[in-house]
CSV table of C-alpha atoms in Angstrom, one decimal:
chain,number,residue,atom,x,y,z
A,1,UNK,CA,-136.9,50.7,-13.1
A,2,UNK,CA,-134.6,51.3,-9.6
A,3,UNK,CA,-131.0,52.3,-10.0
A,4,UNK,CA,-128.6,51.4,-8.0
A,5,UNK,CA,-126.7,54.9,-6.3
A,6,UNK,CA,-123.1,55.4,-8.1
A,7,UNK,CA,-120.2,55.4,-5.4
A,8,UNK,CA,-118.7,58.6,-4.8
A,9,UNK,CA,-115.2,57.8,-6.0
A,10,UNK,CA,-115.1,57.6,-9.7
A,11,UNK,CA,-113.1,55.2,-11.8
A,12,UNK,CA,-110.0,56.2,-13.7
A,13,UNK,CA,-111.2,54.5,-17.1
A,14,UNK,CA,-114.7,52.7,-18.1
A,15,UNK,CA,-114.3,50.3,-20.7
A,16,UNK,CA,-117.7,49.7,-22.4
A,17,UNK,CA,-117.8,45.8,-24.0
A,18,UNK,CA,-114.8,43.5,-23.1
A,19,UNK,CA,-113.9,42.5,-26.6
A,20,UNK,CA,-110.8,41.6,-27.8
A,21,UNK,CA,-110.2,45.2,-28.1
A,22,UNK,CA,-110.9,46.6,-24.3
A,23,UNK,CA,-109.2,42.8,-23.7
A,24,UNK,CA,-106.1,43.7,-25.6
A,25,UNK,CA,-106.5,47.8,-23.8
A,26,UNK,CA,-106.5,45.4,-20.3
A,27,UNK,CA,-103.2,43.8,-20.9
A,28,UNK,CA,-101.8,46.9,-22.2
A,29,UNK,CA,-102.5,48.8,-18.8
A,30,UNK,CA,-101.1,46.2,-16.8
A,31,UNK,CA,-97.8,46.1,-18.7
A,32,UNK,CA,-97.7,50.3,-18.3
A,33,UNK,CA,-98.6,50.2,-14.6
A,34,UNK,CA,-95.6,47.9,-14.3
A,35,UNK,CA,-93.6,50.7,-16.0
A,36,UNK,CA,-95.1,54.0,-14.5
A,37,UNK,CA,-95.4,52.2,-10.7
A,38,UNK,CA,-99.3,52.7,-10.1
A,39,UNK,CA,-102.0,51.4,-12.0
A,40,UNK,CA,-105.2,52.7,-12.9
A,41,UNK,CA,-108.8,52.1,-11.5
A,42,UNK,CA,-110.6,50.3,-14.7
A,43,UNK,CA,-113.5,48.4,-15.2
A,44,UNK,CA,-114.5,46.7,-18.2
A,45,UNK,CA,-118.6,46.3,-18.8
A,46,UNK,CA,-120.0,43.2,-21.0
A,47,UNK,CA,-123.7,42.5,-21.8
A,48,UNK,CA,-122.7,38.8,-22.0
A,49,UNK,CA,-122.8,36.7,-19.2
A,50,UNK,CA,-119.4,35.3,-19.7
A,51,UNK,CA,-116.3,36.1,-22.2
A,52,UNK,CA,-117.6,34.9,-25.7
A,53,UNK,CA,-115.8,36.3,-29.0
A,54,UNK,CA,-118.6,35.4,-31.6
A,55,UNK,CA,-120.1,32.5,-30.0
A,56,UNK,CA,-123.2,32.6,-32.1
A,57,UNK,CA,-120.7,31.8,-35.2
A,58,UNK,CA,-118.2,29.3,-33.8
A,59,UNK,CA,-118.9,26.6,-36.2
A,60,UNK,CA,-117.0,23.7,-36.4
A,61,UNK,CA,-115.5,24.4,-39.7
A,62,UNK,CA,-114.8,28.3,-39.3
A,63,UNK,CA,-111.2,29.0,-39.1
A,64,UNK,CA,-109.2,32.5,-37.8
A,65,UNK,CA,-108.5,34.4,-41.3
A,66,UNK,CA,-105.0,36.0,-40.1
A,67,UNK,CA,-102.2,34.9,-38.1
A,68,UNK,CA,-102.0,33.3,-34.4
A,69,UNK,CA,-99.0,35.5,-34.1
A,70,UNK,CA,-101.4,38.8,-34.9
A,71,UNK,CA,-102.3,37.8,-31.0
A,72,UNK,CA,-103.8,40.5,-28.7
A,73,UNK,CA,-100.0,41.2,-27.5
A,74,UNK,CA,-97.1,39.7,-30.0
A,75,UNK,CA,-96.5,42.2,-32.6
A,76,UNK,CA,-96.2,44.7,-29.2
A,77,UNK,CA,-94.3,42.4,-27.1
A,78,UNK,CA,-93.6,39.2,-28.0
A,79,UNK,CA,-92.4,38.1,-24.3
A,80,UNK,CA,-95.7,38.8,-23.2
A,81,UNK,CA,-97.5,35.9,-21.0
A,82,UNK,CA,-100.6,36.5,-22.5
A,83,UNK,CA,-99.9,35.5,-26.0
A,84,UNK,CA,-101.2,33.0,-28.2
A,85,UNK,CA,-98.1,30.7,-28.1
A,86,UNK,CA,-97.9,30.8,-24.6
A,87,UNK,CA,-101.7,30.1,-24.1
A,88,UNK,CA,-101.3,26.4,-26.0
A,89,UNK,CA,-98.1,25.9,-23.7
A,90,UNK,CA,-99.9,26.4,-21.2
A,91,UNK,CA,-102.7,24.0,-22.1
A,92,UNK,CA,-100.3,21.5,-23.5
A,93,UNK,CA,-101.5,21.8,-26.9
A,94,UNK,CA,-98.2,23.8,-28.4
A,95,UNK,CA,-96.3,20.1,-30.1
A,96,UNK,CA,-99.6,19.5,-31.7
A,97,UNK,CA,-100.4,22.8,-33.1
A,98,UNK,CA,-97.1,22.6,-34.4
A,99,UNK,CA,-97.7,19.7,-36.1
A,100,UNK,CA,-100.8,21.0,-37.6
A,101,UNK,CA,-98.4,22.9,-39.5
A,102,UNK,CA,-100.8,26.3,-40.4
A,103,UNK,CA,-100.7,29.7,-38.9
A,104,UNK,CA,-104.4,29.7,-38.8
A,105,UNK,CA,-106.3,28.4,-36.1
A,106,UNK,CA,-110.0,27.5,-36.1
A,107,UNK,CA,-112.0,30.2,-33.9
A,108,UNK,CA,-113.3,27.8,-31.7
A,109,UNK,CA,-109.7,27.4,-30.1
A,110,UNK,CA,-109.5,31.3,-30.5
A,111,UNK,CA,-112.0,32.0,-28.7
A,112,UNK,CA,-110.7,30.1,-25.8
A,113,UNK,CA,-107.3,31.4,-26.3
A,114,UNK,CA,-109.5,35.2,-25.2
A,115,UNK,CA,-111.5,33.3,-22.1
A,116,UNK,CA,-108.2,32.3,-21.0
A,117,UNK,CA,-106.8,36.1,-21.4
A,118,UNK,CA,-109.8,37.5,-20.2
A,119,UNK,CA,-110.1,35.1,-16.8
A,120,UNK,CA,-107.0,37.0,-15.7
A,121,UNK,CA,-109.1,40.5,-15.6
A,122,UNK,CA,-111.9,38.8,-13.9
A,123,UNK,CA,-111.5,41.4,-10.6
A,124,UNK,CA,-112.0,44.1,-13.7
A,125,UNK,CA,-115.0,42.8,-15.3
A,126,UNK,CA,-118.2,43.2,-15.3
A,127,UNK,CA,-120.5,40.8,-17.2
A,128,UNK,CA,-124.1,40.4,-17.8
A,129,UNK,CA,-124.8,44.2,-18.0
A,130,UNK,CA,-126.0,46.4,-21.0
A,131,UNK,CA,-124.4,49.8,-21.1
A,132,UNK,CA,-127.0,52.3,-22.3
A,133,UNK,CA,-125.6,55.6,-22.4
A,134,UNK,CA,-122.7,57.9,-21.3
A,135,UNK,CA,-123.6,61.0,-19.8
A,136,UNK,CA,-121.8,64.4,-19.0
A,137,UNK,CA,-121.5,65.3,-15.5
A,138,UNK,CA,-121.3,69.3,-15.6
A,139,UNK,CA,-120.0,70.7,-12.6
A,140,UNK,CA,-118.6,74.1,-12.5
A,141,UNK,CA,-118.5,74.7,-16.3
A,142,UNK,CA,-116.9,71.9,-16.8
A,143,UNK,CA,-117.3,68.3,-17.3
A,144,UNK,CA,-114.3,66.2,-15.7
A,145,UNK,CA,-116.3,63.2,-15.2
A,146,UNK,CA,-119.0,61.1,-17.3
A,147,UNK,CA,-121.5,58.8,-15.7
A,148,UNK,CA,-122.0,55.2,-17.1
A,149,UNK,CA,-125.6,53.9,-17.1
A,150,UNK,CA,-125.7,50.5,-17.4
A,151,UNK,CA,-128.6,47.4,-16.3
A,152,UNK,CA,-129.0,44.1,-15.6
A,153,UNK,CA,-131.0,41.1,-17.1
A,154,UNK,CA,-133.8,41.9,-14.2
A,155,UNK,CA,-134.2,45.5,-15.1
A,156,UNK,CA,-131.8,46.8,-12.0
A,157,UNK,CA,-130.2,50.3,-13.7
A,158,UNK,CA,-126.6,51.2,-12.3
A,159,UNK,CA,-124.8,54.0,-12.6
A,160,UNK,CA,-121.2,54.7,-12.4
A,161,UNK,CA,-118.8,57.9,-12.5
A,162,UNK,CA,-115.6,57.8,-14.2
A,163,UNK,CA,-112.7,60.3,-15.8
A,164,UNK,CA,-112.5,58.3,-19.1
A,165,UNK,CA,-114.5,55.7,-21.1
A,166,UNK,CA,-113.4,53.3,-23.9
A,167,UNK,CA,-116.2,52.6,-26.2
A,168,UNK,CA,-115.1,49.0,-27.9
A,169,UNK,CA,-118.8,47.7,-28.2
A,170,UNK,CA,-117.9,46.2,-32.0
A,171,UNK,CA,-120.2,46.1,-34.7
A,172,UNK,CA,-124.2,45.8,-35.1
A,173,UNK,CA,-126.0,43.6,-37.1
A,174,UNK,CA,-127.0,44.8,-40.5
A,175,UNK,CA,-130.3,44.1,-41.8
A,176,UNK,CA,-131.4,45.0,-44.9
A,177,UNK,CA,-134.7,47.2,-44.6
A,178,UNK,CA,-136.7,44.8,-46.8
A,179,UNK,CA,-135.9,42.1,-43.7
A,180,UNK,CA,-136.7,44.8,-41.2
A,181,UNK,CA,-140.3,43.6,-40.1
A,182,UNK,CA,-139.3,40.2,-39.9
A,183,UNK,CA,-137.1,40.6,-37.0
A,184,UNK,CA,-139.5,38.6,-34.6
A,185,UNK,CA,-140.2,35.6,-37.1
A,186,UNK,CA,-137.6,33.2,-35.6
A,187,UNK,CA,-137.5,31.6,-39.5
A,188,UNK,CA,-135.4,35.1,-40.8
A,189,UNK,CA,-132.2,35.9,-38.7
A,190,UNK,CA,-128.9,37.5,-39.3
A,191,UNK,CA,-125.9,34.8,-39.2
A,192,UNK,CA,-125.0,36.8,-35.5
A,193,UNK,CA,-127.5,34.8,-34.2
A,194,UNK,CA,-126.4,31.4,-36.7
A,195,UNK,CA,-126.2,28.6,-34.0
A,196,UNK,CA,-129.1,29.1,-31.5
A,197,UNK,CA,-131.0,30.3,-34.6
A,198,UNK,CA,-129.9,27.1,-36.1
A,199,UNK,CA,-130.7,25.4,-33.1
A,200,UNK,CA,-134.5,25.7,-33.3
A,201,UNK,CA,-135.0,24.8,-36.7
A,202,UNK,CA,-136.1,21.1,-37.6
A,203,UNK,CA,-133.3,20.6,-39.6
A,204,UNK,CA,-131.7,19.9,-36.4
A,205,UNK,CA,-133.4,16.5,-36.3
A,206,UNK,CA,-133.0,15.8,-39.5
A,207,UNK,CA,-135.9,16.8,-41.2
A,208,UNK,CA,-135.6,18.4,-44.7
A,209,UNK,CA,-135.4,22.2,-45.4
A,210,UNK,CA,-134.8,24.5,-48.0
A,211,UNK,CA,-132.4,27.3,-46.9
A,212,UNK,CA,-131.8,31.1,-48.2
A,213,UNK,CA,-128.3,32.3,-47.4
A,214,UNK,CA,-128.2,35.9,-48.3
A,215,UNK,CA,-124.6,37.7,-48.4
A,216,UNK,CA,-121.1,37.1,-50.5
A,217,UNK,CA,-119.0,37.1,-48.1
A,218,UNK,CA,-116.9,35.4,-45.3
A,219,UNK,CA,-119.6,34.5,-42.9
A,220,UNK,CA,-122.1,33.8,-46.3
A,221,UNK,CA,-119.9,30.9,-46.7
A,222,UNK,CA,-118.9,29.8,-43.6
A,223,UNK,CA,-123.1,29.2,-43.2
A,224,UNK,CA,-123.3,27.8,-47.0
A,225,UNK,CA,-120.1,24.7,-45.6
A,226,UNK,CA,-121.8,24.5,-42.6
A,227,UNK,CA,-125.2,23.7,-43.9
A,228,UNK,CA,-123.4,21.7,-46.2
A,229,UNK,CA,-121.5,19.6,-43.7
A,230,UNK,CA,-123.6,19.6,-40.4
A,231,UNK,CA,-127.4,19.0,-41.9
A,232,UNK,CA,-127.5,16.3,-44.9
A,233,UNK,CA,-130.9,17.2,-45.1
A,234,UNK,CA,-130.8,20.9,-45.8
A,235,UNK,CA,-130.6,22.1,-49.2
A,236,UNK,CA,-129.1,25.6,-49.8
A,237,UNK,CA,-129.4,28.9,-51.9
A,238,UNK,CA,-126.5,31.6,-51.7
A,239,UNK,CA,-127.6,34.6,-52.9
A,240,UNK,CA,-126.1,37.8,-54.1
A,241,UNK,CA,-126.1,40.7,-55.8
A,242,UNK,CA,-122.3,40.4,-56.9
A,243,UNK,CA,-121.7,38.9,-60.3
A,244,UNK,CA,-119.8,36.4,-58.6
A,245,UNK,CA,-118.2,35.4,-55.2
A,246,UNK,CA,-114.6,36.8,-55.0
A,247,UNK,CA,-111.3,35.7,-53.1
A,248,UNK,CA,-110.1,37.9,-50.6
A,249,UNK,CA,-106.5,39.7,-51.2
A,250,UNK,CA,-104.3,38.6,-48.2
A,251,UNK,CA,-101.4,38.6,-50.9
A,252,UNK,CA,-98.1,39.6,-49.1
A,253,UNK,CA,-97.7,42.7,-50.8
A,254,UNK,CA,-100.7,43.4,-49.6
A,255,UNK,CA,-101.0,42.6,-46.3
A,256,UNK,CA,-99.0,45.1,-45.2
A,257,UNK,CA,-101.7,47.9,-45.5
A,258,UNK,CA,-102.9,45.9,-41.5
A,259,UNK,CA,-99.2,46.5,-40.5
A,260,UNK,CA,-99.4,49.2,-37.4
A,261,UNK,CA,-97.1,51.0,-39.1
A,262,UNK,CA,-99.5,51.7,-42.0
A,263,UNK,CA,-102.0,53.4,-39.7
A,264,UNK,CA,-99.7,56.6,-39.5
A,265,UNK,CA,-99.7,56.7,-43.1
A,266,UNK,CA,-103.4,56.4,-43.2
A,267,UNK,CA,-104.0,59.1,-40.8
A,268,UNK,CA,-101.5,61.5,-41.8
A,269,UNK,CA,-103.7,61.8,-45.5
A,270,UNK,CA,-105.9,63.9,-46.2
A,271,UNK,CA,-109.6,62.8,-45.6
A,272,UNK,CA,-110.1,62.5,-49.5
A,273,UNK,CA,-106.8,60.1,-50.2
A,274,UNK,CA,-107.7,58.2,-46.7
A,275,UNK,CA,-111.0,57.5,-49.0
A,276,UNK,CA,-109.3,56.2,-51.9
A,277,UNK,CA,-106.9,53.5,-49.9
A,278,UNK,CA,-109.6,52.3,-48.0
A,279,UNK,CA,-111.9,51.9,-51.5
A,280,UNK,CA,-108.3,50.2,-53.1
A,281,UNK,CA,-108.0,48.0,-50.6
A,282,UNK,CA,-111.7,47.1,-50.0
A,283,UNK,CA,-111.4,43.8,-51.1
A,284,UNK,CA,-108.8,42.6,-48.5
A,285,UNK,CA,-112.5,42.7,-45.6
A,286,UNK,CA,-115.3,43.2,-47.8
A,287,UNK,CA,-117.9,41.0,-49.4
A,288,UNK,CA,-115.0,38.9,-49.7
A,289,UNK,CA,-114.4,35.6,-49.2
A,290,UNK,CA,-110.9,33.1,-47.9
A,291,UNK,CA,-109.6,31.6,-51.4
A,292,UNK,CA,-109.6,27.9,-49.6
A,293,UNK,CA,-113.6,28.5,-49.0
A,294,UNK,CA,-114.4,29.4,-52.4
A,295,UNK,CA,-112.4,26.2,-53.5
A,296,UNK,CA,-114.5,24.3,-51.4
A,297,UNK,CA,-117.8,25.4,-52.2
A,298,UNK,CA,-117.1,25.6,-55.9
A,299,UNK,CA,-116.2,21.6,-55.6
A,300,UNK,CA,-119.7,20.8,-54.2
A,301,UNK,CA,-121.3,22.4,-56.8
A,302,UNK,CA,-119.2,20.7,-59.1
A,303,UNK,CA,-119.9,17.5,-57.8
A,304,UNK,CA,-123.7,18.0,-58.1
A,305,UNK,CA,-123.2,18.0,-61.8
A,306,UNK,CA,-121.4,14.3,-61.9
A,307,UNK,CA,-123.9,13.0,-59.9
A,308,UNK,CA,-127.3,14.6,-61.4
A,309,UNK,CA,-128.1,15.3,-57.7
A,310,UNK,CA,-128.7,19.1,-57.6
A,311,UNK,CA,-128.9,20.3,-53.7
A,312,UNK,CA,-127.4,23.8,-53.4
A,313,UNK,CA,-127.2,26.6,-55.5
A,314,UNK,CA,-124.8,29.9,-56.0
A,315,UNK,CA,-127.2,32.9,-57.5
A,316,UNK,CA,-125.3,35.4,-58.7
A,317,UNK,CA,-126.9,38.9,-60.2
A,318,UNK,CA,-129.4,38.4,-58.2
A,319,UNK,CA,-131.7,41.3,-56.0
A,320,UNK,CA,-134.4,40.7,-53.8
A,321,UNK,CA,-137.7,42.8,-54.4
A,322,UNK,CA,-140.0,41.2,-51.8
A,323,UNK,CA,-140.0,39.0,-49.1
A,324,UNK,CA,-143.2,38.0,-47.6
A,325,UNK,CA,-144.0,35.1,-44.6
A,326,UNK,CA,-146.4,32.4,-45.0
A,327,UNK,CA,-147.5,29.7,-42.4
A,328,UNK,CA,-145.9,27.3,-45.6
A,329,UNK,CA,-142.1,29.6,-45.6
A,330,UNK,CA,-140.6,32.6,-46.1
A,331,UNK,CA,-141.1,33.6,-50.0
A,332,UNK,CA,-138.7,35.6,-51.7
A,333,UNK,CA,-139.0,37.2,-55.0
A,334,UNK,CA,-135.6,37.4,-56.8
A,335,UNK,CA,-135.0,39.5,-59.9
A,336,UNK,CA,-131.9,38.6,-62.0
A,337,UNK,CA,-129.8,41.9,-62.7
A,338,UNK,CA,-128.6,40.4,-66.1
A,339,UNK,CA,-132.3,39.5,-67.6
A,340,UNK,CA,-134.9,41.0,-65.3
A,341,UNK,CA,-136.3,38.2,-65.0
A,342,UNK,CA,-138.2,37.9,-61.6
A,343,UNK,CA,-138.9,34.5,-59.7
A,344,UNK,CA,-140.5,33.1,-56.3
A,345,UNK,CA,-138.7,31.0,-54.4
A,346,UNK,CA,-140.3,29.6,-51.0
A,347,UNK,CA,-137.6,29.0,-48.1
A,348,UNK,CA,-137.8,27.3,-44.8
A,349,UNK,CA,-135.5,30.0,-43.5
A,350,UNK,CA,-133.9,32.9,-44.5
A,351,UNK,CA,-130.1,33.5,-43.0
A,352,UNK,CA,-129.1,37.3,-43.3
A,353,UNK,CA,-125.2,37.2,-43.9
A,354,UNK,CA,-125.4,41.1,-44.7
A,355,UNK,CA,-122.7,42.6,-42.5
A,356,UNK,CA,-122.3,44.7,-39.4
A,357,UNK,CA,-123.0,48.5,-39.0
A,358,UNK,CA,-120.0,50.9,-37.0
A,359,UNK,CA,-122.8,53.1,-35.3
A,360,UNK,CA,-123.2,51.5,-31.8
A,361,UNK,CA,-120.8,54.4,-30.1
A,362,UNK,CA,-123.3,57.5,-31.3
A,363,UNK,CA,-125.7,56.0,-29.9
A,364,UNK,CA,-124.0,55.5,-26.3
A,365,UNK,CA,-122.3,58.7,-27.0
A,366,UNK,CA,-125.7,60.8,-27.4
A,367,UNK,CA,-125.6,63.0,-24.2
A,368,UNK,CA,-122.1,63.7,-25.4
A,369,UNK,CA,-122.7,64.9,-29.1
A,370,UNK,CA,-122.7,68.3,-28.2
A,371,UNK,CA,-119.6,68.3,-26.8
A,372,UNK,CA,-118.0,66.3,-29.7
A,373,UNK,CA,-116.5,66.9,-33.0
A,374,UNK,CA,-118.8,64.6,-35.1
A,375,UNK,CA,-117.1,61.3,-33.2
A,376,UNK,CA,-113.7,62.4,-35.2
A,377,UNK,CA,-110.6,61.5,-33.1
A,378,UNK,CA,-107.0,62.5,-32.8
A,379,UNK,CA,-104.3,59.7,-33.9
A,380,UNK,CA,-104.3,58.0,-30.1
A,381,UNK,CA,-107.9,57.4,-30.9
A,382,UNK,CA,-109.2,60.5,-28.3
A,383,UNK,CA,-112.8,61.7,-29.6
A,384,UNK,CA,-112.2,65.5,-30.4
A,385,UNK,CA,-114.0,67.5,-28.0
A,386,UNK,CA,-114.9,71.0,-27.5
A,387,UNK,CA,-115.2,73.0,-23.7
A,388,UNK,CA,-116.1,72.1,-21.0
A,389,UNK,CA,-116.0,68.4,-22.1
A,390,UNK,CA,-112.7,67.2,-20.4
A,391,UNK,CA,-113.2,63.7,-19.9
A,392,UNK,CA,-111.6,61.2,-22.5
A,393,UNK,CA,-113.2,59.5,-24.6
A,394,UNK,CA,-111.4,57.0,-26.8
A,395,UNK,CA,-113.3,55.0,-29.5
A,396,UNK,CA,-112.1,51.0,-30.6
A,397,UNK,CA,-113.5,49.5,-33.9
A,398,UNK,CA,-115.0,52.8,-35.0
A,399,UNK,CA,-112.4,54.6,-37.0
A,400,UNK,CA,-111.9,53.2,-40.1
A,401,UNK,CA,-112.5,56.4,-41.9
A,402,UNK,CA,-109.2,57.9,-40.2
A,403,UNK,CA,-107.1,55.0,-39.6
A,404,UNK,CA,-107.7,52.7,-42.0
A,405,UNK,CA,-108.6,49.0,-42.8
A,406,UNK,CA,-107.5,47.8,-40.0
A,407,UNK,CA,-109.5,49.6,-37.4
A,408,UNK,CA,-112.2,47.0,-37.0
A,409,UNK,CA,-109.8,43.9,-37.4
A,410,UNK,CA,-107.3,41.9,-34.9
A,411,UNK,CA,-103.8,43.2,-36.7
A,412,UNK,CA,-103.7,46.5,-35.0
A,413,UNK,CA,-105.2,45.7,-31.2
A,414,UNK,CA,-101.3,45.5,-29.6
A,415,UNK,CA,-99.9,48.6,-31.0
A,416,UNK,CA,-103.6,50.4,-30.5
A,417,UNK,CA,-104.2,48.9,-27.3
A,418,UNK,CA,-100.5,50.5,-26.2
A,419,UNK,CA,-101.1,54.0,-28.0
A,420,UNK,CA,-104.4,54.2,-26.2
A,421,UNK,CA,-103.3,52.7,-22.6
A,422,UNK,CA,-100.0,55.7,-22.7
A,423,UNK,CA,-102.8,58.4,-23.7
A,424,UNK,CA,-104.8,57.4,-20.7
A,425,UNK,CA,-101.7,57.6,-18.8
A,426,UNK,CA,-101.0,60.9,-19.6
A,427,UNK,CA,-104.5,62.4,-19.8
A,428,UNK,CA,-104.8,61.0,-16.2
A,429,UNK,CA,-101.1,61.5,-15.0
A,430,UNK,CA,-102.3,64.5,-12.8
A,431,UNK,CA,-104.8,62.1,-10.5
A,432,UNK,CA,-102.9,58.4,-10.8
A,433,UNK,CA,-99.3,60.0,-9.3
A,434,UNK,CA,-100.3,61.2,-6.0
A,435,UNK,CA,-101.2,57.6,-5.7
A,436,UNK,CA,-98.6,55.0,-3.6
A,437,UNK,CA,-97.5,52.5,-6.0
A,438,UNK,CA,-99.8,49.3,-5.9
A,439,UNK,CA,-98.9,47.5,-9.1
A,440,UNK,CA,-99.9,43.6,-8.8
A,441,UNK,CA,-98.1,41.7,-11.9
A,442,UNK,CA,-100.5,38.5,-12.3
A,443,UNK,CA,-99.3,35.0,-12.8
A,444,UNK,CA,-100.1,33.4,-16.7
């Protein structure tokens, strides 16, 4: 594999994935350059091709599950250019979202809202390359740069120097370890992968299949109304272990735990009572599922019953002991946790709606380890690190465990994205204000 020779000068700041987190980090630079009077040298690295927020899952039906107003800017600064309101003015969609009278737009629009964020960074992204891992670069007992390793779709390696890296990569797909060895049968996938997964299947032309849905929460049901909706011809089993599907708790009350202001509060606990208010408030994100969904799907199955036409099926209690792959389908054998009572049940496909794994930043992080306090972090989000490590680096998405909830969701990106953007400002100070002012304010 060639590499591709790093240039001399390093960049200020490396931000690895161009999510709406590193997106959010992006606008919250430009806005602090505009205050300090000189700007940092970032780049932002994506393995897609172009900006996509979840484009595997952007069915039709799928709707945003908080707030247009919980933009990547308005809880920070509402004046911004970059937020969600002034995105649909300046489509000329604002009188007719209006009129749609809900606060909750469907993630196909969302997603465009962060293309259109994310095409005024295109000078600071890079897209289409895989970041593989962050390396220390010791030079005199100590380590005030890191090199970023990255490659292309042909196999080209590059590698860049930098004083600071922002690791906002997201979650992994989670598959259970009885679906491990399945992972090239193109009949079992995880619901990251739902439409061009969906895509090959011959339901797509209409042709009948029988459909395993495995999961209780959000995306389990987004896939079970999709089905439902998109492929008359599909018949569907949900299956979980839970002894039923439950409603998320987006109660008012309760919503506040995602305010930014609740983050200090988390943080400032010990690590034992952080524990027990994530575990109380585990059922506002996890295997969880919007109240209007579960309305919906229970209706269906309701109206099976009138009609005496039985096509999908909600299985509660229910645990899979083996899976195994015929040329006929995918067979699963399902105990029931009440009874014990095991059955086979052949499928056409299998979708995996089990979740995503944190764990994506220890791996980029390896070469680092040493130098790092277990991938703990300070309240600005700054990895702990021992001598001579005295490059920053700042983790997105992977800090539940210290700052709450609301680590791995869109509430918190404005104030985090600021709280990150002022650290990098004053770990950097020292290099950026020798610097003659060159802030460019772009036009939204």
């Amino acid at each position: 594999m060639s590499q591709t020779p790093s240039s001399e000068t390093p960049k200020d700041l490396i931000g690895v994935g161009f999510g709406p987190s590193n997106l959010a980090l992006a606008i919250a630079l430009e806005e602090l350059a505009q205050t300090h009077g000189y700007a940092l040298d970032a780049l932002f690295i994506d393995k897609q091709h172009d900006y996509r927020w979840h484009g595997e899952t952007l069915a039709s039906q799928s709707e945003l599950q908080i707030s247009f107003l919980k933009d990547l800017v308005s809880l920070r600064n509402p004046t911004s250019p970059y937020s969600f309101v002034n995105y649909l003015h300046q489509k000329q969609r604002l009188a007719d979202f209006i009129n749609l009278g809900t606060f909750y737009p469907c993630r196909l629009e969302y997603n465009d809202y962060l293309r259109w964020a994310a095409d005024h960074f295109a000078t600071q992204a890079q897209y289409g390359e895989q970041v593989l891992r962050i390396e220390p670069e010791l030079r005199d007992g100590r380590i005030e740069h890191l090199r970023v390793v990255s490659h292309d779709n042909e196999g080209r390696e590059q590698m860049r120097r930098t004083r600071a890296v922002v690791v906002g990569t997201g979650g992994t797909p989670k598959v259970p370890a009885i679906f491990q060895g399945f992972k090239d049968d193109p009949r079992v996938f995880h619901h990251s992968q739902y439409l061009s997964s969906i895509a090959r299947l011959p339901c797509i032309e209409g042709k009948p299949m029988r459909i395993a849905v495995i999961g209780s929460g959000q995306s389990a049901a987004e896939a079970f109304i999709d089905l439902n909706d998109s492929y008359p011809s599909v018949k569907v089993d949900m299956i979980l272990r839970a002894a039923s599907l439950k409603p998320a708790d987006d109660s008012p009350f309760v919503n506040e735990i995602f305010a930014p202001d609740y983050t200090d509060l988390v943080f400032n606990q010990p690590a034992a009572e952080r524990g027990k208010l994530i575990e109380q408030f585990h059922n506002t994100n996890y295997s969880v599922v919007d109240l209007n969904l579960l309305e919906r799907i229970y209706g269906i199955l309701y109206r099976q019953k009138v009609a005496h036409q039985f096509r999908h099926n909600v299985l509660c209690r229910r645990q899979i002991e083996a899976v195994v792959a015929t040329r006929d389908g995918i067979e699963l054998t399902i105990a029931d946790l009440a009874t014990g009572l095991q059955q086979t049940h052949r499928y056409d496909a299998v979708i995996l709606a089990t979740g995503y794994a944190r764990s994506s930043h220890r791996e980029l992080l390896a070469p680092l380890a040493e130098y790092l306090e277990d991938f703990a972090v300070d309240r600005n989000y700054r990895a702990l690190a021992r001598p001579p490590l005295h490059a920053a680096v700042y983790l997105q998405g992977f800090c539940e465990s210290s700052h709450g909830l609301s680590d791995t969701l869109l509430s918190v990106l404005p104030a985090r994205a600021a709280e990150i953007g002022q650290a990098l400002f004053n770990d950097l100070g020292r290099h950026l204000e020798r610097r003659t002012p060159t802030v460019v304010l772009s036009s939204v």
